[in-house]
mmCIF file of C-alpha atoms in Angstrom:
data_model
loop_
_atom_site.group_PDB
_atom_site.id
_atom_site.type_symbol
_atom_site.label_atom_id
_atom_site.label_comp_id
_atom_site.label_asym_id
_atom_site.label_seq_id
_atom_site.Cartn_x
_atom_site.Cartn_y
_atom_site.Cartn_z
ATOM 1 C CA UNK V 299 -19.606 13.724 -1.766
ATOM 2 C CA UNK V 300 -17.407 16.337 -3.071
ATOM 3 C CA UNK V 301 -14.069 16.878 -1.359
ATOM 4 C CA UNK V 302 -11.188 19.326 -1.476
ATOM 5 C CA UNK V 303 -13.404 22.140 -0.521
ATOM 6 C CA UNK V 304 -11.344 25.886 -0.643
ATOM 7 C CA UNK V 305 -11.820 29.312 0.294
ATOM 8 C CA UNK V 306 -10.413 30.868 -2.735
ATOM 9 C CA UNK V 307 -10.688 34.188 -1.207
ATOM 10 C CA UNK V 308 -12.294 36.165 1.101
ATOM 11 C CA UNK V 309 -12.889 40.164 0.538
ATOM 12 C CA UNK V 310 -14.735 42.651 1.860
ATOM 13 C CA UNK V 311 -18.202 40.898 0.962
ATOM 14 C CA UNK V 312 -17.583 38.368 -1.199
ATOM 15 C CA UNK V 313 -15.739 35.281 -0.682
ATOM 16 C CA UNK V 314 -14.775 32.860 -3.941
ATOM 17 C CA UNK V 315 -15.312 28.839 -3.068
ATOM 18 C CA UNK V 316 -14.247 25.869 -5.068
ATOM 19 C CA UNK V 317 -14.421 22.426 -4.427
ATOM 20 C CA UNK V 318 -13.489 19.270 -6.422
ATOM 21 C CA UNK V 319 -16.418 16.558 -7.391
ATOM 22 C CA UNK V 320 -19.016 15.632 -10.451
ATOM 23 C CA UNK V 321 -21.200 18.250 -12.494
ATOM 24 C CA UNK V 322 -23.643 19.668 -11.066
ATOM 25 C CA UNK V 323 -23.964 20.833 -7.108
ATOM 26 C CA UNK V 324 -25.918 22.430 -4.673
ATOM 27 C CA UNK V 325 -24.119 24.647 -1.630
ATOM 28 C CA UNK V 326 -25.544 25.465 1.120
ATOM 29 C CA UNK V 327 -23.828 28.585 3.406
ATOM 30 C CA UNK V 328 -25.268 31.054 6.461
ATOM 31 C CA UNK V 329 -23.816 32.628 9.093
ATOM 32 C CA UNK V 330 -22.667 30.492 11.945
ATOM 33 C CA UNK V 331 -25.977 29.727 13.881
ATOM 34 C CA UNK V 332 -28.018 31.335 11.328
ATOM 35 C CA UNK V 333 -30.530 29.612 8.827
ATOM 36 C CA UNK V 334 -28.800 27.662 5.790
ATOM 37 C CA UNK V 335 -29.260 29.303 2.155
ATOM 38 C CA UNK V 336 -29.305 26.792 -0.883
ATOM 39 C CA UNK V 337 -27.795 27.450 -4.066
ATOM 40 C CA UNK V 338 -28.688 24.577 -6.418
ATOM 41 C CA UNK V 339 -27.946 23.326 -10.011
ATOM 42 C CA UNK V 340 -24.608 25.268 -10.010
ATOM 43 C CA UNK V 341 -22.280 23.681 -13.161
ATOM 44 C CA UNK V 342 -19.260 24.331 -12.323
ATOM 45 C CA UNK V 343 -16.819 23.548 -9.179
ATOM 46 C CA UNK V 344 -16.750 26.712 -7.777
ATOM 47 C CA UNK V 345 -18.998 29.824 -6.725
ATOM 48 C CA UNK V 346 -18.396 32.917 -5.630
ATOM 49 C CA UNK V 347 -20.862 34.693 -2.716
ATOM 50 C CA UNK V 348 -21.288 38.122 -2.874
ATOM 51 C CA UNK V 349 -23.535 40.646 -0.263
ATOM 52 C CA UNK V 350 -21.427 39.087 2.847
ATOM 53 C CA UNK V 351 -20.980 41.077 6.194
ATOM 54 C CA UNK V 352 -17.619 41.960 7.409
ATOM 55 C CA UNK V 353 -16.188 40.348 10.095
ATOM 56 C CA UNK V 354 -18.394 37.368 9.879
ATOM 57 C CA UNK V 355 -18.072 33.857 10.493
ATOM 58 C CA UNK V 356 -19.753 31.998 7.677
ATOM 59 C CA UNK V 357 -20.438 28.123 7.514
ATOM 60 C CA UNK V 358 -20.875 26.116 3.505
ATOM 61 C CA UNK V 359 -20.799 22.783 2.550
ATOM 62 C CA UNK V 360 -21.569 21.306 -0.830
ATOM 63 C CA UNK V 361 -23.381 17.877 -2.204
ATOM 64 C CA UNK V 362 -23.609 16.720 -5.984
ATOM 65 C CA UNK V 363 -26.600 16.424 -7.694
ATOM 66 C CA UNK V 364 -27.180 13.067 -9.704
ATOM 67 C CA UNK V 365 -28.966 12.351 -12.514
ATOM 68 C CA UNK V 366 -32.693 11.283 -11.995
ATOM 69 C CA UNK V 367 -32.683 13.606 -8.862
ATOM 70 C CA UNK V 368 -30.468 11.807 -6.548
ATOM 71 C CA UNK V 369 -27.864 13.652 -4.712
ATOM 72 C CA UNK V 370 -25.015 12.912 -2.332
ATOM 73 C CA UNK V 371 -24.804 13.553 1.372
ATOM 74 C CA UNK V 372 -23.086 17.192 2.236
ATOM 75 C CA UNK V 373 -19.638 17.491 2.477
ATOM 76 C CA UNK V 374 -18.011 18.585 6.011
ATOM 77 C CA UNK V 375 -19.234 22.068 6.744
ATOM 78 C CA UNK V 376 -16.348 24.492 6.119
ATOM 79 C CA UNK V 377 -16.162 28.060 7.787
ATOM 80 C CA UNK V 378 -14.714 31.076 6.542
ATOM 81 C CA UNK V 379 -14.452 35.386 8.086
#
């Protein structure tokens, strides 16, 4: 499961996340209460979202993808405005 998961920033309506792990990830973020959006096969240990509303509360977490198509649990769910 990755750990150390950051808001890098947080702007107008984009917000930069990192996090510390293996490879290859998928994250998963939505407004609080809203319906989860997956972002998979991301190679690096951080992504930026862009085309965020203002004065939002947003929810992400992240799991690592394994070879052969196995993947860890989620991390923690993290929240970020």
């Amino acid at each position: 499961v990755p750990t150390g998961l950051t808001v890098d920033y947080a702007g107008r309506n984009s917000a930069g996340l990192s996090w510390s792990g293996g490879t290859s990830f998928a994250l998963q973020w939505r407004p609080t209460g809203g319906t989860w959006q997956t972002v998979s096969g991301i190679n690096a240990r951080n992504f930026t979202l862009t085309a965020l509303t203002q004065n939002t509360t947003y929810e992400w977490q992240v799991r690592e993808l394994c070879n052969g198509g196995a993947a860890s649990a989620y991390s923690p769910v993290q929240t970020f405005q």
